[in-house]
Structure formats: C-alpha cells, structure tokens
Tab-separated table of C-alpha atoms in Angstrom:
chain	number	residue	atom	x	y	z
A	291	MET	CA	-0.474	-15.240	10.155
A	292	ASP	CA	-2.766	-17.820	8.661
A	293	GLU	CA	-1.929	-17.726	4.934
A	294	SER	CA	-4.992	-19.778	3.965
A	295	ARG	CA	-7.306	-17.256	5.706
A	296	LEU	CA	-5.422	-14.392	4.087
A	297	ALA	CA	-5.733	-16.027	0.650
A	298	ALA	CA	-9.478	-16.599	1.185
A	299	SER	CA	-10.064	-12.981	2.274
A	300	LEU	CA	-8.094	-11.655	-0.684
A	301	ALA	CA	-9.997	-13.958	-3.058
A	302	GLU	CA	-13.290	-12.462	-1.834
A	303	ALA	CA	-11.976	-9.063	-2.949
A	304	GLY	CA	-10.842	-10.440	-6.315
A	305	LEU	CA	-7.141	-10.668	-5.492
A	306	LYS	CA	-5.097	-13.840	-5.857
A	307	PHE	CA	-2.510	-14.320	-3.096
A	308	LEU	CA	0.845	-15.225	-4.660
A	309	GLY	CA	2.887	-15.366	-1.451
A	310	LEU	CA	4.830	-13.123	0.865
A	311	VAL	CA	7.721	-11.123	-0.524
A	312	ASP	CA	11.087	-12.074	1.016
A	313	THR	CA	11.701	-9.645	3.881
A	314	THR	CA	15.311	-9.126	2.773
A	315	VAL	CA	14.270	-7.568	-0.571
A	316	PRO	CA	15.170	-3.839	-0.336
A	317	LEU	CA	11.659	-2.439	-0.828
A	318	ILE	CA	10.298	0.633	0.896
A	319	PRO	CA	8.677	-0.777	4.056
A	320	PRO	CA	4.885	-0.427	4.345
A	321	THR	CA	5.289	1.569	7.562
A	322	LEU	CA	7.159	4.231	5.560
A	323	ALA	CA	5.139	3.931	2.317
A	324	GLY	CA	2.026	4.567	4.405
A	325	PHE	CA	3.061	8.216	4.661
A	326	ALA	CA	2.371	8.734	0.933
A	327	ASN	CA	-0.639	10.880	1.801
A	328	SER	CA	1.690	13.197	3.777
A	329	CYS	CA	4.068	13.837	0.864
A	330	PRO	CA	4.406	17.412	-0.358
A	331	ALA	CA	2.050	18.150	-3.258
A	332	GLU	CA	4.899	18.308	-5.788
A	333	SER	CA	5.815	14.676	-4.983
A	334	VAL	CA	2.286	13.328	-5.500
A	335	ALA	CA	1.654	12.133	-9.073
A	336	ASP	CA	-2.126	11.749	-8.790
A	337	VAL	CA	-4.931	11.964	-6.231
A	338	GLU	CA	-8.532	10.804	-6.264
A	339	TYR	CA	-10.912	12.327	-3.661
A	340	LEU	CA	-14.360	10.888	-3.002
A	341	ARG	CA	-17.049	12.130	-0.649
A	342	SER	CA	-18.132	9.424	1.781
A	343	GLY	CA	-21.842	10.204	1.538
A	344	ASP	CA	-22.017	9.767	-2.237
A	345	PRO	CA	-24.730	7.173	-3.047
A	346	GLN	CA	-22.456	5.782	-5.775
A	347	PHE	CA	-19.397	5.716	-3.530
A	348	LEU	CA	-18.472	2.037	-4.003
A	349	GLU	CA	-18.663	2.209	-7.782
A	350	LYS	CA	-16.755	5.508	-7.922
A	351	ALA	CA	-14.129	4.303	-5.433
A	352	ASN	CA	-13.474	1.086	-7.352
A	353	THR	CA	-13.382	2.894	-10.704
A	354	GLY	CA	-11.176	5.673	-9.337
A	355	TRP	CA	-8.743	3.246	-7.697
A	356	HIS	CA	-8.490	1.138	-10.864
A	357	ARG	CA	-7.884	4.138	-13.117
A	358	LEU	CA	-5.289	5.576	-10.751
A	359	ALA	CA	-3.523	2.216	-10.302
A	360	ARG	CA	-3.520	1.221	-13.980
A	361	GLU	CA	-2.641	4.597	-15.463
A	362	GLY	CA	-0.189	5.353	-12.656
A	363	GLY	CA	1.806	2.156	-13.138
A	364	LEU	CA	0.889	0.089	-10.068
A	365	PHE	CA	0.253	-2.801	-12.459
A	366	SER	CA	-0.163	-3.370	-16.180
A	367	THR	CA	-3.192	-4.693	-18.007
A	368	VAL	CA	-1.126	-7.645	-19.253
A	369	ASN	CA	0.302	-8.498	-15.823
A	370	PRO	CA	-1.890	-7.120	-13.013
A	371	GLU	CA	0.497	-8.109	-10.182
A	372	PHE	CA	1.484	-5.789	-7.351
A	373	PHE	CA	2.320	-5.815	-3.653
A	374	LEU	CA	-0.165	-5.230	-0.850
A	375	ALA	CA	0.836	-4.330	2.717
A	376	ILE	CA	-0.379	-6.946	5.169
A	377	ASP	CA	0.160	-7.585	8.848
A	378	TYR	CA	1.844	-10.984	8.904
A	379	ALA	CA	2.303	-11.181	12.688
A	380	GLN	CA	0.729	-13.929	14.749
A	381	PRO	CA	-2.422	-12.904	16.689
A	382	ASP	CA	-0.544	-12.550	20.009
A	383	GLU	CA	2.344	-10.516	18.512
A	384	PRO	CA	2.644	-6.798	17.770
A	385	PRO	CA	1.847	-5.824	14.158
A	386	ALA	CA	4.522	-6.658	11.577
A	387	TRP	CA	3.752	-5.076	8.213
A	388	TRP	CA	5.342	-6.344	5.010
A	389	TRP	CA	4.418	-6.989	1.391
A	390	ALA	CA	2.337	-9.801	-0.080
A	391	ARG	CA	2.386	-10.362	-3.840
A	392	VAL	CA	-1.131	-10.347	-5.291
A	393	SER	CA	-2.725	-10.445	-8.717
A	394	LEU	CA	-5.929	-8.697	-9.730
A	395	SER	CA	-8.566	-11.077	-11.105
A	396	ASP	CA	-11.150	-10.246	-13.752
A	397	ARG	CA	-13.806	-9.652	-11.080
A	398	TRP	CA	-12.814	-7.590	-8.063
A	399	ASP	CA	-14.252	-5.215	-5.464
A	400	ILE	CA	-11.584	-3.322	-3.545
A	401	ALA	CA	-13.774	-0.708	-1.803
A	402	GLY	CA	-16.728	-2.958	-0.972
A	403	VAL	CA	-15.989	-6.615	-0.256
A	404	GLY	CA	-12.233	-6.000	-0.060
A	405	ALA	CA	-12.602	-3.335	2.604
A	406	ALA	CA	-15.218	-5.457	4.427
A	407	THR	CA	-12.716	-8.316	4.864
A	408	GLY	CA	-10.495	-6.039	6.957
A	409	ILE	CA	-7.533	-6.644	4.632
A	410	LEU	CA	-8.234	-3.617	2.410
A	411	GLY	CA	-10.091	-1.409	4.850
A	412	ASN	CA	-12.277	-0.948	7.855
A	413	GLY	CA	-15.594	-2.191	6.517
A	414	SER	CA	-17.445	-1.950	3.232
A	415	GLY	CA	-17.124	1.553	1.823
A	416	HIS	CA	-14.131	2.346	4.047
A	417	PRO	CA	-11.036	1.418	2.002
A	418	ALA	CA	-7.656	1.823	3.716
A	419	PHE	CA	-4.561	0.157	2.288
A	420	ILE	CA	-1.018	0.555	1.009
A	421	MET	CA	0.001	-0.926	-2.352
A	422	LEU	CA	3.347	-0.989	-4.138
A	423	SER	CA	4.214	-1.851	-7.726
A	424	ALA	CA	6.278	-5.021	-8.159
A	425	ASP	CA	9.288	-2.915	-9.188
A	426	GLY	CA	8.943	-0.731	-6.073
A	427	ASN	CA	8.453	2.454	-8.105
A	428	VAL	CA	4.763	3.261	-7.466
A	429	ILE	CA	2.869	3.594	-4.182
A	430	VAL	CA	-0.925	3.776	-3.997
A	431	ARG	CA	-2.316	4.658	-0.594
A	432	ALA	CA	-6.004	4.752	0.374
A	433	GLN	CA	-6.953	6.615	3.494
A	434	GLN	CA	-10.338	7.257	5.034
A	435	GLY	CA	-10.967	10.754	6.328
A	436	GLU	CA	-13.879	12.060	8.333
A	437	ASN	CA	-15.984	12.859	5.261
A	438	SER	CA	-13.971	11.530	2.342
A	439	THR	CA	-11.653	8.864	1.013
A	440	GLU	CA	-8.374	9.756	-0.618
A	441	PHE	CA	-6.373	7.614	-3.049
A	442	VAL	CA	-2.830	8.966	-3.455
A	443	LEU	CA	-0.269	7.833	-6.033
A	444	VAL	CA	3.456	8.560	-5.603
A	445	ARG	CA	6.055	7.530	-8.188
A	446	GLU	CA	9.718	6.740	-7.512
A	447	PRO	CA	9.585	6.979	-3.706
A	448	GLN	CA	13.361	6.478	-3.617
A	449	ARG	CA	13.710	9.940	-5.237
A	450	VAL	CA	11.241	11.659	-2.894
A	451	GLN	CA	13.220	13.503	-0.213
A	452	PHE	CA	10.256	13.353	2.160
A	453	PHE	CA	10.469	9.523	2.270
A	454	ARG	CA	14.247	9.502	2.617
A	455	GLN	CA	14.243	12.060	5.431
A	456	HIS	CA	11.284	10.498	7.223
A	457	GLY	CA	12.896	7.057	6.846
A	458	GLU	CA	16.149	8.289	8.401
A	459	TRP	CA	14.163	9.826	11.252
A	460	MET	CA	12.177	6.602	11.821
A	461	ALA	CA	15.333	4.458	11.707
A	462	GLY	CA	16.926	6.675	14.357
A	463	ARG	CA	14.014	6.545	16.785
A	464	PRO	CA	14.524	4.245	19.786
A	465	ARG	CA	10.844	3.182	19.625
A	466	THR	CA	11.151	1.904	16.044
A	467	GLY	CA	11.205	-1.904	16.059
A	468	GLU	CA	14.246	-3.770	14.780
A	469	PHE	CA	12.466	-5.232	11.724
A	470	VAL	CA	11.235	-1.810	10.585
A	471	ARG	CA	14.601	-0.173	11.291
A	472	THR	CA	16.492	-2.825	9.330
A	473	SER	CA	13.990	-2.662	6.439
A	474	ILE	CA	14.258	1.123	6.215
A	475	GLU	CA	18.052	1.077	6.377
A	476	ARG	CA	18.203	-1.647	3.705
A	477	TRP	CA	15.926	0.369	1.394
A	478	LEU	CA	17.811	3.647	1.991
A	479	THR	CA	21.160	1.984	1.257
A	480	ALA	CA	19.927	0.122	-1.828
A	481	THR	CA	18.361	3.253	-3.338
A	482	ALA	CA	21.096	5.763	-2.487
A	483	GLU	CA	22.329	7.666	-5.517
C-alpha cells in the first residue's frame, strides 16, 4: 500500500490520514464489521436509507452519514477521529483489510468525492465503507443496493451475538486467511465476558 497515495485520496474526501492502527490491537476486524448490515434489527441502533435516484442524493447522503456518525458516537465534535477500513495489501497481493486512523476536517465530502476516490465507495454517489469508533464500540457501514444506499450503525459489537457467532464461524472456516482468523480470535478473546 502506498501511504502517500492513500493520504492524498483521503484528503480529497476531507479526511486526514493519521496512520495505520497496529494489527495486534484487539479490534473487530473489518471483514467481520462489514456484516453490520446483516445484523438482526434489534442489534441495529440506527439506519439511514436513501433512494439512489434522488436529485439531492449527495447532499442527503453526506448529511445523513454525518448525523448518524456524530449522534451515534462514531466520533465527537471535539475530536472527530475514527477508524476507516482500508485494503493495505500491495497491488499484487490478495486484499488485506485493516483499520486506518483518520480525522474529519472542517470541509468533507464522503458520498461524492470520497466515494469517487475508490476509498469510500465505488464512484461519486455510490458510498460503500466500514468505519469504527476509536474505542471500538460503534460501527458505521455504508452499502449500496440496487436502488438505494443504506447507512447502518451498530453499537457495542462485542455484545452482539450475531458478530460473535459469525466471527467464530469465520475463524473456523478453512478458507479464512490466517490474518483474518487471528484478528477475529484476538477480538473474541479480548471481548469475552
């Protein structure tokens, strides 16, 4: 991964790259946090749905994401730092998803420019990302559907049985890579009650 290119792409979206999070920190891995949109309804704290054809989609998506993230605890107004899932693998390697620490600047555009960079989506107006609060207690997931975009917020993933059970299943699969398996096992052990 070229950190200078990553930092430049994030800066275009209004995010300051603060470095990669140490891979030994027992955080929920992005590959597991990405299933936030599959959580049972009772585990989801908040959801924002937007129709893709809305002429004000970018404005509504950015406003909706910011409200959800701020009010839901992804970051605070005083300290707008959080983690963003990024693929840090080299171009010739299989994907390796982990967390980058970022900070929200005063001027940002997550759904437009951010999604257009490929870091936060699949083109302008097509946001797709996984974010985690710096304390690991809030997940915000954006997913593009056929006719809509969904922002999902889940609090305290360590207490959500869906994540724990799905993590155990993933860790036991032979096709799960060693990095993902170790990350899941580390998180499950660290958050066991």
